[in-house]
Coordinates of C-alpha atoms (C1' of nucleotides) and ligand atoms in Angstrom, one line a residue:
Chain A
X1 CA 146.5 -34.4 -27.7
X2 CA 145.3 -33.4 -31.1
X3 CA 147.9 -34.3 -33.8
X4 CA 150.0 -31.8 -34.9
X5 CA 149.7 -30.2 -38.4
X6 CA 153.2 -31.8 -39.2
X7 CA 151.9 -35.2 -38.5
X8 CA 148.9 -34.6 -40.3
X9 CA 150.8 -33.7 -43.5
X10 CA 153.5 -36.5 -43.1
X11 CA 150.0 -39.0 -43.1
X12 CA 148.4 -37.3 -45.9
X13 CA 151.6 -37.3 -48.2
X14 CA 152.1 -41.1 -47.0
X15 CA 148.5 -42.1 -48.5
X16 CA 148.6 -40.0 -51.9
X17 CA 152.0 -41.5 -52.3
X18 CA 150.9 -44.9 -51.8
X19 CA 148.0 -43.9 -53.8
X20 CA 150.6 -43.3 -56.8
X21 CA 153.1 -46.7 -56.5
X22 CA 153.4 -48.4 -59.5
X23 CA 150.6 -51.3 -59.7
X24 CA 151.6 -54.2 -56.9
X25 CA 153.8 -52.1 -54.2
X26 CA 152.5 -50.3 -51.2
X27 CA 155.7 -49.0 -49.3
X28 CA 156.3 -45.8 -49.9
X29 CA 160.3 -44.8 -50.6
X30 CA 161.4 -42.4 -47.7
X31 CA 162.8 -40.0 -50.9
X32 CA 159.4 -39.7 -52.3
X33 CA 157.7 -38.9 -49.2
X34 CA 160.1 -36.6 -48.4
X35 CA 160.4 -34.6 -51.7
X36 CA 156.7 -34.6 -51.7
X37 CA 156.5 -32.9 -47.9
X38 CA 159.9 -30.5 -48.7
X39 CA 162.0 -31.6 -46.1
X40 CA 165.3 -33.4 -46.1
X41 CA 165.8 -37.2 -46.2
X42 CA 167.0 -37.4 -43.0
X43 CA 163.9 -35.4 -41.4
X44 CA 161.6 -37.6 -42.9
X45 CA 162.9 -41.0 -41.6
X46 CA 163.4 -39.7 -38.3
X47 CA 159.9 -38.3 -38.6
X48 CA 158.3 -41.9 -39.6
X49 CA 160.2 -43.6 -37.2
X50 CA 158.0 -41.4 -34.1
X51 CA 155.4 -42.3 -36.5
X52 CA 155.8 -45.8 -35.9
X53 CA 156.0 -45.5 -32.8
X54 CA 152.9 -44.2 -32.2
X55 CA 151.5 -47.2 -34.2
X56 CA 150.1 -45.1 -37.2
X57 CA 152.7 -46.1 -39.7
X58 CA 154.1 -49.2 -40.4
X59 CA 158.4 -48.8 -41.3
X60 CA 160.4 -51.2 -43.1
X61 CA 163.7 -49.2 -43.2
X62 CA 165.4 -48.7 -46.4
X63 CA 161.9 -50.2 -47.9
X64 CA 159.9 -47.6 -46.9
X65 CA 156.5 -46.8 -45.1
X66 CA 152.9 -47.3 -45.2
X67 CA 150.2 -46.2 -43.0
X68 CA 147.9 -49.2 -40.5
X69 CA 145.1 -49.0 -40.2
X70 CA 144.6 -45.7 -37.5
X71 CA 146.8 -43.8 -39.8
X72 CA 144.5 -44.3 -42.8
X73 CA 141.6 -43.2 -40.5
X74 CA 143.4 -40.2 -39.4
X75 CA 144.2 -39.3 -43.1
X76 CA 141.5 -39.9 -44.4
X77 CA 139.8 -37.1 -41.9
X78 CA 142.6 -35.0 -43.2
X79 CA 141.8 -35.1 -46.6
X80 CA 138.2 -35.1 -45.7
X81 CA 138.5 -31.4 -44.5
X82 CA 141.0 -30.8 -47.6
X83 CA 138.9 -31.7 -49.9
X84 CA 135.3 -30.4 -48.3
X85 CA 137.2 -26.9 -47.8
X86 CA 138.1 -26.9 -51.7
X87 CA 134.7 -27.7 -52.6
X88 CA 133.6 -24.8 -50.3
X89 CA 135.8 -22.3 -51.7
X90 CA 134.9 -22.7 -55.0
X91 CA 131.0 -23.7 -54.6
X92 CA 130.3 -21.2 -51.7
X93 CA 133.3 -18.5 -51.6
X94 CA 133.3 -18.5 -55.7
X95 CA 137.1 -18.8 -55.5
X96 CA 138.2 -20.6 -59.0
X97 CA 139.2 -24.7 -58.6
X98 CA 143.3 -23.5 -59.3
X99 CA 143.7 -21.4 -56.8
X100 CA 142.1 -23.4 -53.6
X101 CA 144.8 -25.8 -53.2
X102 CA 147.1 -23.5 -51.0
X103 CA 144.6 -22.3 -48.8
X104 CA 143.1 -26.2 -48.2
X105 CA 146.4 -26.9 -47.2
X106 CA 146.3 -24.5 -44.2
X107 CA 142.9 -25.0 -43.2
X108 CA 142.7 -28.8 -43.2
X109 CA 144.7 -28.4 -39.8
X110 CA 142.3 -25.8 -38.3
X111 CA 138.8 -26.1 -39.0
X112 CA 136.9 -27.9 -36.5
X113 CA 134.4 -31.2 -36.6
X114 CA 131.3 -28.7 -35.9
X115 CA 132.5 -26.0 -38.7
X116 CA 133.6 -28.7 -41.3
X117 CA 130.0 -30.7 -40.7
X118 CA 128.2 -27.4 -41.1
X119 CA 130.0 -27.3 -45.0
X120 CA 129.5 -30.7 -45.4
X121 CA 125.7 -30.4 -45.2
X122 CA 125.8 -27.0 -46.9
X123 CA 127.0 -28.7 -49.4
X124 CA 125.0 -31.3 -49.6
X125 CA 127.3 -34.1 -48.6
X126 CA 128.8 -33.9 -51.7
X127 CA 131.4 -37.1 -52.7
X128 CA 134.0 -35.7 -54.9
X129 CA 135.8 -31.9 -54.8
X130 CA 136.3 -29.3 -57.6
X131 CA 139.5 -31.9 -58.6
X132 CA 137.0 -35.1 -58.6
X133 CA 139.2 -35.9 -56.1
X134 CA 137.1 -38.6 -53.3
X135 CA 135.9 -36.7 -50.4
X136 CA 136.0 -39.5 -47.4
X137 CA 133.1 -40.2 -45.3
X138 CA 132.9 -38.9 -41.9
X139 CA 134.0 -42.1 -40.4
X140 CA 137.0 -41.9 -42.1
X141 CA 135.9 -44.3 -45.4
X142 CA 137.2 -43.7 -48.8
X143 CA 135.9 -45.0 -51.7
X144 CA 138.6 -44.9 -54.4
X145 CA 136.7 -45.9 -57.9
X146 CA 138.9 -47.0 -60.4
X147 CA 139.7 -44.5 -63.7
X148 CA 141.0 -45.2 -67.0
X149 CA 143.0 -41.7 -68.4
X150 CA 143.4 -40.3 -71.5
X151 CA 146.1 -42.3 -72.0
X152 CA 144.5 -45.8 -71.8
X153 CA 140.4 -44.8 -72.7
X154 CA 139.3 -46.9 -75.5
X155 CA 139.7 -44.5 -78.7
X156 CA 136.8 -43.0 -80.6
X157 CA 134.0 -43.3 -77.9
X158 CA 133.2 -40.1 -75.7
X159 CA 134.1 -40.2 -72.2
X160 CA 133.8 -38.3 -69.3
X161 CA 136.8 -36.4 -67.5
X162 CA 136.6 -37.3 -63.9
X163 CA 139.5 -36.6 -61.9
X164 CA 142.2 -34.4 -62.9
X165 CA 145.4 -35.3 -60.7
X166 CA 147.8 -32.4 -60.4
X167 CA 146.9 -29.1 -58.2
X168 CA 149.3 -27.0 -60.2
X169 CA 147.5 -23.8 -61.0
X170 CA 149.1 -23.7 -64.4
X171 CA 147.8 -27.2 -65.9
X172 CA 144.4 -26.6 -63.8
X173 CA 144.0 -23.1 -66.1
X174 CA 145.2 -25.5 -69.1
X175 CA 142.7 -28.0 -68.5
X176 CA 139.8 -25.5 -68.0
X177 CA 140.7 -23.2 -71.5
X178 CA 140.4 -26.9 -72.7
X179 CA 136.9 -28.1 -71.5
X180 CA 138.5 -31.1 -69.3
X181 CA 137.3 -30.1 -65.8
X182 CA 135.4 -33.4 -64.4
X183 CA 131.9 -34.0 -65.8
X184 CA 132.9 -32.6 -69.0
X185 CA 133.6 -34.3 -72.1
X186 CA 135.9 -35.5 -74.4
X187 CA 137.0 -38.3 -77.0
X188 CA 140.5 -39.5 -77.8
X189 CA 140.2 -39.4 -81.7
X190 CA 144.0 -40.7 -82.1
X191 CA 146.9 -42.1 -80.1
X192 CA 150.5 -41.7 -81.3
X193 CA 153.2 -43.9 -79.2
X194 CA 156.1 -42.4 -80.9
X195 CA 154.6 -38.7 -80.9
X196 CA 153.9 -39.8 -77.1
X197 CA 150.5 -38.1 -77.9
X198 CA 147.0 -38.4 -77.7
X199 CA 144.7 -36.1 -80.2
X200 CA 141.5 -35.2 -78.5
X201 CA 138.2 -34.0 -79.3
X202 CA 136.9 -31.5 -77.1
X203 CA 132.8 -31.1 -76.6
X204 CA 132.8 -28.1 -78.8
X205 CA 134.3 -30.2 -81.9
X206 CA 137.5 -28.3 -81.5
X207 CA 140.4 -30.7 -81.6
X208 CA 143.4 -30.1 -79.4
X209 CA 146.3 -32.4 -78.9
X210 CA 147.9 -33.5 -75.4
X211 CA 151.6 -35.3 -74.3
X212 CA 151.4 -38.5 -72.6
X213 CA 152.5 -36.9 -69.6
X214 CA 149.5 -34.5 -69.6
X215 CA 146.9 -36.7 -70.6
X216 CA 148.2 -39.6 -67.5
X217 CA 146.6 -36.9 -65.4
X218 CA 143.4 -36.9 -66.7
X219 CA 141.2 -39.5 -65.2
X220 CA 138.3 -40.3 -67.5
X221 CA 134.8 -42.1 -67.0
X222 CA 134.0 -44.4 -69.7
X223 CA 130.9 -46.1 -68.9
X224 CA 128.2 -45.3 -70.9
X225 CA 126.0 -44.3 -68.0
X226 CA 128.8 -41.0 -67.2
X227 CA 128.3 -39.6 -71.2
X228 CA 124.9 -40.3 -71.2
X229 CA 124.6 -38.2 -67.8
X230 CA 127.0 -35.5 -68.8
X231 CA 126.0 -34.6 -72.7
X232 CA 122.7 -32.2 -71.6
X233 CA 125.7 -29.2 -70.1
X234 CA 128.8 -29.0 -72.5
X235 CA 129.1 -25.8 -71.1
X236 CA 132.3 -24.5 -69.0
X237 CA 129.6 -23.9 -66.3
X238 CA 130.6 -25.6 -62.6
X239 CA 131.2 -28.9 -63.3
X240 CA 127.7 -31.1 -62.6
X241 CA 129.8 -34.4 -60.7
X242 CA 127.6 -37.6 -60.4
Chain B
X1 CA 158.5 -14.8 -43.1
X2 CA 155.3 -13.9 -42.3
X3 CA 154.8 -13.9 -38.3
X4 CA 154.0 -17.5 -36.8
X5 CA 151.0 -18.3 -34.9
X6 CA 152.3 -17.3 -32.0
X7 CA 153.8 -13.9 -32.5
X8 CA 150.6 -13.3 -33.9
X9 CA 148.5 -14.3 -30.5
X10 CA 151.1 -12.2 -28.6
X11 CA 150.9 -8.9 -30.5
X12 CA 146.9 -9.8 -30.3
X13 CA 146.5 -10.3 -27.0
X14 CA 148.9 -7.2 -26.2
X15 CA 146.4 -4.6 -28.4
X16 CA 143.8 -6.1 -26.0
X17 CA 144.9 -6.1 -22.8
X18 CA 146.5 -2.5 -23.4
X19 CA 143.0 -2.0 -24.0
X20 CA 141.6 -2.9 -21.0
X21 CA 144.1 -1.1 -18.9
X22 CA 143.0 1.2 -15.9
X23 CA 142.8 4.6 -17.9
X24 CA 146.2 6.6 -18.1
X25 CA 148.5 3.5 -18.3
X26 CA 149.9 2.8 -21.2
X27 CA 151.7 -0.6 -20.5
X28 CA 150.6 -3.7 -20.3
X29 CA 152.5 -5.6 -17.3
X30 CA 153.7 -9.1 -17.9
X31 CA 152.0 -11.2 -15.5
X32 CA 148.5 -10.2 -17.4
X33 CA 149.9 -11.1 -20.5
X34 CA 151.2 -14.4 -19.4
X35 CA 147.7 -15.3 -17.9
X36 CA 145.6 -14.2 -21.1
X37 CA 147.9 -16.1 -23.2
X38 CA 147.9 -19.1 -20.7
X39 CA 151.6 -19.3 -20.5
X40 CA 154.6 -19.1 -17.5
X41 CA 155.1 -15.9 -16.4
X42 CA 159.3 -16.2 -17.9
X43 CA 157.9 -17.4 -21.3
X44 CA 156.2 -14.2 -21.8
X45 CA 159.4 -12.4 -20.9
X46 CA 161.2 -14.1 -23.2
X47 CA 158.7 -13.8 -26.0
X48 CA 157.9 -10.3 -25.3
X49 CA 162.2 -9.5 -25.4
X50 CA 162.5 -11.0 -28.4
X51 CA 159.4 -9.0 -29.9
X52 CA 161.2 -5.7 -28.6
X53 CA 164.1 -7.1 -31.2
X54 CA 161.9 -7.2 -34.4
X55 CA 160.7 -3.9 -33.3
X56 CA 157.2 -5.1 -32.6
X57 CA 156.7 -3.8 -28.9
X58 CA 158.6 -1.5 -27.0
X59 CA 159.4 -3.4 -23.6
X60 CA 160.0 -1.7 -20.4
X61 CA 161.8 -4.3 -17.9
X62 CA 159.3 -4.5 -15.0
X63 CA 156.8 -1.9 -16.1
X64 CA 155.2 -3.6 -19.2
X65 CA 155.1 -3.8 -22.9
X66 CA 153.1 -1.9 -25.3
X67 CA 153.0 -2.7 -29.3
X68 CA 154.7 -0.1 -31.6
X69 CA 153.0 1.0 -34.9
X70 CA 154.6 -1.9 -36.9
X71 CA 153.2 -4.0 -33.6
X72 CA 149.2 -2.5 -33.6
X73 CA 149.2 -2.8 -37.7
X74 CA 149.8 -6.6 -37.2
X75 CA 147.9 -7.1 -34.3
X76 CA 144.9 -4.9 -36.5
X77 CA 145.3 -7.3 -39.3
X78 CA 144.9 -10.7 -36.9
X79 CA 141.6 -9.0 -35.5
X80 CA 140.6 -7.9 -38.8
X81 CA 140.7 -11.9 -39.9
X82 CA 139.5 -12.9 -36.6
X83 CA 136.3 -10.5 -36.3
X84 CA 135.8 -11.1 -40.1
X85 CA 135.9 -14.8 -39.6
X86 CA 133.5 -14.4 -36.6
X87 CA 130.7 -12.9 -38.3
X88 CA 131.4 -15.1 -41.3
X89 CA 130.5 -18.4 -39.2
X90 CA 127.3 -16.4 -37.7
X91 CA 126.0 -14.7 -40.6
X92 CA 127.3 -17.2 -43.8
X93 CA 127.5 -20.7 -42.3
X94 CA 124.9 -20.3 -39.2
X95 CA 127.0 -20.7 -36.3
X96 CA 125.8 -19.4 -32.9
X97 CA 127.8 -15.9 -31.8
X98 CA 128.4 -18.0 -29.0
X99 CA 130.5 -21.1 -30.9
X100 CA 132.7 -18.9 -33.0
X101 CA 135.1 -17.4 -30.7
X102 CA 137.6 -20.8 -30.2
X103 CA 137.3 -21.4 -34.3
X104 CA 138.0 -17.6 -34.8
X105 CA 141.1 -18.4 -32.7
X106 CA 142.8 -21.3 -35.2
X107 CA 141.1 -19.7 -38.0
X108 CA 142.7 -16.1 -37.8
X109 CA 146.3 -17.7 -38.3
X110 CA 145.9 -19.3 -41.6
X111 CA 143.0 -17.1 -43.8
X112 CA 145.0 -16.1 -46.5
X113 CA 144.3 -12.4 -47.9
X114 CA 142.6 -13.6 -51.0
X115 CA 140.1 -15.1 -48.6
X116 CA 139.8 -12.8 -46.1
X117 CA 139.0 -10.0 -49.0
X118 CA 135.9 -12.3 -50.3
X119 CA 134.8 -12.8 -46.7
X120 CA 134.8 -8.7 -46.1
X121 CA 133.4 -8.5 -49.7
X122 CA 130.4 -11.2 -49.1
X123 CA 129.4 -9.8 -45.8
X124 CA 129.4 -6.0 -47.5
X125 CA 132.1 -4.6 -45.5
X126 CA 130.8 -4.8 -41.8
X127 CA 132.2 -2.6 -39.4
X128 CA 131.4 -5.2 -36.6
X129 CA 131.7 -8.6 -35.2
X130 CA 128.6 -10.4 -33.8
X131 CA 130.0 -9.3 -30.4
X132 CA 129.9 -5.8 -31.6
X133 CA 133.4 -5.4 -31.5
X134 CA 135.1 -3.3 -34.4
X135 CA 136.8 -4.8 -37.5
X136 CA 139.9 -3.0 -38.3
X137 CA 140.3 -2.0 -41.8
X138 CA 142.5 -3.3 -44.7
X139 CA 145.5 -1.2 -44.0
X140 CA 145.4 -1.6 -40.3
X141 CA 143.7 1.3 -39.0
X142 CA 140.7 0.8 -35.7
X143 CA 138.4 3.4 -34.8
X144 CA 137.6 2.1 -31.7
X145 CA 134.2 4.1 -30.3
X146 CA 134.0 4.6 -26.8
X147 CA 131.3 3.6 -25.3
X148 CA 129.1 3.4 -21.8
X149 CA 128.3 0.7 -20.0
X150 CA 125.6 -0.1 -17.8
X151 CA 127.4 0.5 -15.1
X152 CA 128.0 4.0 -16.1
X153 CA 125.1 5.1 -18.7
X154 CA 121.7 7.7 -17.6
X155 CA 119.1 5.8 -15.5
X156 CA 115.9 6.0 -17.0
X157 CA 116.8 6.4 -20.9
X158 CA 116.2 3.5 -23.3
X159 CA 119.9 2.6 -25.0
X160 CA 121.3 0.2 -27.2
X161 CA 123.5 -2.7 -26.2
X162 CA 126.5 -2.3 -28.7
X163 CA 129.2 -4.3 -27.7
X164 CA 129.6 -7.5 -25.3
X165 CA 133.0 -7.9 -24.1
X166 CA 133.3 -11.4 -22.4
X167 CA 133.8 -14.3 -25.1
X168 CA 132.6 -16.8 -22.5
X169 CA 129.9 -18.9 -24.3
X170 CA 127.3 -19.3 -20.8
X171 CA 128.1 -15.7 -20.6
X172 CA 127.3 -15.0 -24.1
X173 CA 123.8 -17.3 -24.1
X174 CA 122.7 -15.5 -20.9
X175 CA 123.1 -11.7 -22.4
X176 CA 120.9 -13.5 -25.5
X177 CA 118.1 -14.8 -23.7
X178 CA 118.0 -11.5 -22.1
X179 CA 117.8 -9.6 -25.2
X180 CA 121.0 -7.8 -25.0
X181 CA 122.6 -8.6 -27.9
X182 CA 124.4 -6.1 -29.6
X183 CA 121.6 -3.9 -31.7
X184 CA 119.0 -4.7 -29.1
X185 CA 117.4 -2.2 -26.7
X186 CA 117.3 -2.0 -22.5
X187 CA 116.9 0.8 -20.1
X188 CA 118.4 0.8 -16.7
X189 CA 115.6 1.4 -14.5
X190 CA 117.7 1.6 -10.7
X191 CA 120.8 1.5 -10.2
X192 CA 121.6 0.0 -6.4
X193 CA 125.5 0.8 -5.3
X194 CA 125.4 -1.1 -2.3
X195 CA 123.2 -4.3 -3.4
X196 CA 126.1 -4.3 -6.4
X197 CA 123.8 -4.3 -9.1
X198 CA 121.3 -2.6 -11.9
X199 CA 117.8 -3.3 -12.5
X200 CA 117.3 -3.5 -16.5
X201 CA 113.8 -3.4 -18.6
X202 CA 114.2 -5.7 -21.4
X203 CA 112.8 -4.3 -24.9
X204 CA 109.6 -6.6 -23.8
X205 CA 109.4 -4.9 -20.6
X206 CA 110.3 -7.7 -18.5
X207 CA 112.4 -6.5 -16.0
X208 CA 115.6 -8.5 -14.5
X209 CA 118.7 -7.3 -12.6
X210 CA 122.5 -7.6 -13.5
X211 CA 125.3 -7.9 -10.9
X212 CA 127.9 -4.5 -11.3
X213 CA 130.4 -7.1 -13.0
X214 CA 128.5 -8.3 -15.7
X215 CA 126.3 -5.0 -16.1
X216 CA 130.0 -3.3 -16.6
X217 CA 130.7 -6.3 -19.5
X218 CA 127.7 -4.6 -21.4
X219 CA 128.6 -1.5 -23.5
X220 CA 125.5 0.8 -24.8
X221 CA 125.3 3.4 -27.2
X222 CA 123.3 6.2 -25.2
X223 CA 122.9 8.6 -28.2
X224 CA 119.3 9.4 -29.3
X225 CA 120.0 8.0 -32.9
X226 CA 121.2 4.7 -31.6
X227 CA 117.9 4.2 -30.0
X228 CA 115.5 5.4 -32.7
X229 CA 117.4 3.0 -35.7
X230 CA 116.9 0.2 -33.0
X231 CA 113.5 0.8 -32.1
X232 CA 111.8 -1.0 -35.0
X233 CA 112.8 -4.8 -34.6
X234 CA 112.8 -5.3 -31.0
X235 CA 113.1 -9.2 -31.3
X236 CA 115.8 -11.5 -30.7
X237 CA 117.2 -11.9 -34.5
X238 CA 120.6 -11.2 -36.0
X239 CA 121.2 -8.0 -34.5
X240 CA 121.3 -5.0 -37.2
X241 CA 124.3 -3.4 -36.7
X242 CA 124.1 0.5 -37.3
Chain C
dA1 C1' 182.4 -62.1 -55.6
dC2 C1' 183.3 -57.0 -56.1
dG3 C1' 182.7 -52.3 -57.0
dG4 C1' 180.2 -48.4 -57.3
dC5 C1' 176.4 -45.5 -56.6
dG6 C1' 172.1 -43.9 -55.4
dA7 C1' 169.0 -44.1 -51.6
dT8 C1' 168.7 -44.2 -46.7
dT9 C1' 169.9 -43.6 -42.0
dT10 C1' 172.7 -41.6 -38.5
dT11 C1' 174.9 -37.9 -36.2
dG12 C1' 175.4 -33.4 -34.4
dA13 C1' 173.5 -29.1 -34.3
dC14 C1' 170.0 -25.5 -34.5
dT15 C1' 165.5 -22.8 -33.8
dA16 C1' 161.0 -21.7 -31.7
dA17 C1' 158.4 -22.2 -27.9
dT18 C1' 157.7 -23.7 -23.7
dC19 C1' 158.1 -24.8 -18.2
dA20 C1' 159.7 -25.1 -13.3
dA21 C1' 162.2 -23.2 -10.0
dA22 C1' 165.7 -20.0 -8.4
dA23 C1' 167.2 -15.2 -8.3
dA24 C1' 166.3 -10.5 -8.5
dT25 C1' 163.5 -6.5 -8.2
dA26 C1' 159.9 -3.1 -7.0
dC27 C1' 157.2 -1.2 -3.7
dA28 C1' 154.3 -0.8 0.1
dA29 C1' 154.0 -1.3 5.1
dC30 C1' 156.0 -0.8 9.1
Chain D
dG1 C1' 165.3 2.6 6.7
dT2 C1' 164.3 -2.3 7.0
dT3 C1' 161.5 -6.0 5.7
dG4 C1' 158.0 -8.7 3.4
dT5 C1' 155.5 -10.0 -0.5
dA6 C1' 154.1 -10.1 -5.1
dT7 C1' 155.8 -9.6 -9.6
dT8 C1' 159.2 -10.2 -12.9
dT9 C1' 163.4 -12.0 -14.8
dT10 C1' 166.9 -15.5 -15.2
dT11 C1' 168.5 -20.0 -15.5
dG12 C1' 168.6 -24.6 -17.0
dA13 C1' 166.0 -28.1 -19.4
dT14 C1' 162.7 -30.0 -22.6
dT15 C1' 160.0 -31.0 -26.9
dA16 C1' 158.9 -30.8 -31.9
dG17 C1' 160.7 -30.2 -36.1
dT18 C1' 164.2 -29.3 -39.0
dC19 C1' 169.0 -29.3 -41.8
dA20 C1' 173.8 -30.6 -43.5
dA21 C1' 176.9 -33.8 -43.9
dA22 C1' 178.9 -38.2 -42.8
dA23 C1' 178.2 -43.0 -42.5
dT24 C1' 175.8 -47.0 -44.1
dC25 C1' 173.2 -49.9 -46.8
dG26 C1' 171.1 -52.4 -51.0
dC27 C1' 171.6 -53.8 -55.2
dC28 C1' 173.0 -53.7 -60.2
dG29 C1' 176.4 -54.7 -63.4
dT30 C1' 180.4 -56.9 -64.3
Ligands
MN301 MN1 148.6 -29.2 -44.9
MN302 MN1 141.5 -31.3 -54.7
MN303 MN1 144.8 -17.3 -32.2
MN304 MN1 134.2 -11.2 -31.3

DNA sequence: ACGGCGATTTTGACTAATCAAAAATACAAC
DNA sequence: GTTGTATTTTTGATTAGTCAAAATCGCCGT
């Protein structure tokens, strides 16, 4: 039998939250994962513990969970459809980058292997979504690059924005009036540790400042290669990845 | 709370099979609904009672169940997505009208409005599905034509196929390689009661003969207009709907 | 070593949807 | 009318997923 949508959101949830463990751990706290999926506690550990059974979790309880090695295939086909369907509704559908999240989330459970290959290649096998979020491969591969942020970029040199890692309409509208969607670009002209701000330099020349907070979510590129390849468009224009 | 999956099938599958009742009734007895839905005959009881409750159907014990207006404006808004979806695949992403049905299916339970509205934008408001079957407008309202068949339609005359209504995929890629897909023209050259069947001359003049069940599966359009806006492309393409 | 407290697990209960099998019903045939 | 059969409904159980609240645990600070 197919998994259920509910399993294929508790394995999702269980790899971004891994994903987001401070440097060194990889158990995810049964709070986290179950603050991140909206259910109680008590639903989630019971829910991991079938999980485990099934061999697609690993449970250390009161430590927390992590997924072996078929879960990480199985969510990584999960967020393979997520993230190809978000790239298709804003490439294809011309639906704007904040507001595909909520319909992704429904139809990573539904579309099939023939409809999702049929976007992939319409798409052009394309490796990251309108969020520069990874898309896997379809064997279930993710290639995770490693990102400085705003917070951590060296000062002074451009850099490009390549991931921005929060789905919430409201920052995604922020970013955009801004000119940080991924491939566009930026430089951090000043860091303040007691403002807990960053002052940034958008492509225009207009300068703009940014919390901490804020500016951890913006993953930047800052190998010379990335500038060099996204000066030519400063545009707001669909972001040119790669 | 917006309906689940399963109310939605239900209220679906009750539209249709009302539909295809034996003209006069008006109720759709239980044990067909259980068997297009695949489910026990008591689960459909159940189902179908609790339906009555929220004022969906009205539910005669023993005689049937019909849907009430707030029923048919659901079930037209699940076959508005479904049919929209449908022609989506086959037109946008290049799916065969044979493939799309069992997507359609999953699909029709989770396209949120927003979506649906581009779809129905991007294919310029069709009025019908690759099958030929009619797409229910935004508010809920279905003109549904009546047509002939070619069980039923004048011998001799050339009319257009405009509606196929078996969803079986072999079924589906036979009517195609006959060129009797929905837009395309045939003429019923002999109809033979007691051999069971009708002898048909393809737009190419190749003649071939249906059985009585799956010439009465074929609905035409035997007025004069149908056949002179059909008359031009008599290949096998994408079918040009009215 | 001992509290205390936040995080986690356990418990008991509930809802939606389903099935198998028994009971009831409608109706047609005799 | 009585009877037989097919259809429908009822009954009792099951599964997946969930919650609230009680019980338990781990660990930090004293
Ligand atoms: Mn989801
Ligand atoms: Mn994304
Ligand atoms: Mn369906
Ligand atoms: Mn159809």
């Amino acid at each position: 039998m197919p998994p259920s949508s509910t399993v294929e959101n508790y394995l999702k949830e269980v790899y971004l939250g891994v994903g987001r463990l401070p440097a060194g751990a990889t158990l995810l706290p049964m709070g986290q994962l179950a603050s991140a999926l909206g259910v109680a506690p008590g639903t989630a550990t019971t829910m991991v513990k079938a999980l485990a059974e099934s061999g697609l979790v690993d449970y250390e309880p009161y430590n927390g969970v992590r997924l072996t090695a078929a879960g990480t295939r199985l969510a990584a086909t999960v967020l393979r459809r997520h993230r190809l369907v978000e790239l298709f509704l804003v490439q294809v559908m011309g639906m704007r980058w904040d507001e595909v999240h909520d319909d992704a989330e429904h139809l990573e459970h539904v579309v099939s292997d023939r409809l999702i290959d049929r976007i992939d290649e319409m798409l052009g096998h394309p490796e990251t979504d309108p969020h520069g979020d990874p898309i896997p491969g379809k064997e279930g591969t993710i290639r995770e690059r490693h990102f400085e942020t705003l917070l951590t970029c060296p000062v002074g040199t451009r850099v490009v924005v390549a991931r921005v890692s929060d789905q919430d309409p409201v920052f995604l509208r922020f970013v955009e009036r801004h000119g940080l969607k991924p491939g566009q670009v930026v430089s951090v002209e000043a860091r303040d540790e007691v403002a807990d701000a960053v002052q940034l330099r958008g492509a225009d020349e207009t300068l703009f400042t940014l919390g901490a907070r804020a500016a951890s979510k913006l993953l930047v590129d800052v190998t010379p290669e990335a500038a060099a390849a996204a000066t030519p468009a400063a545009g707001r224009s669909a972001a040119p990845r790669r």
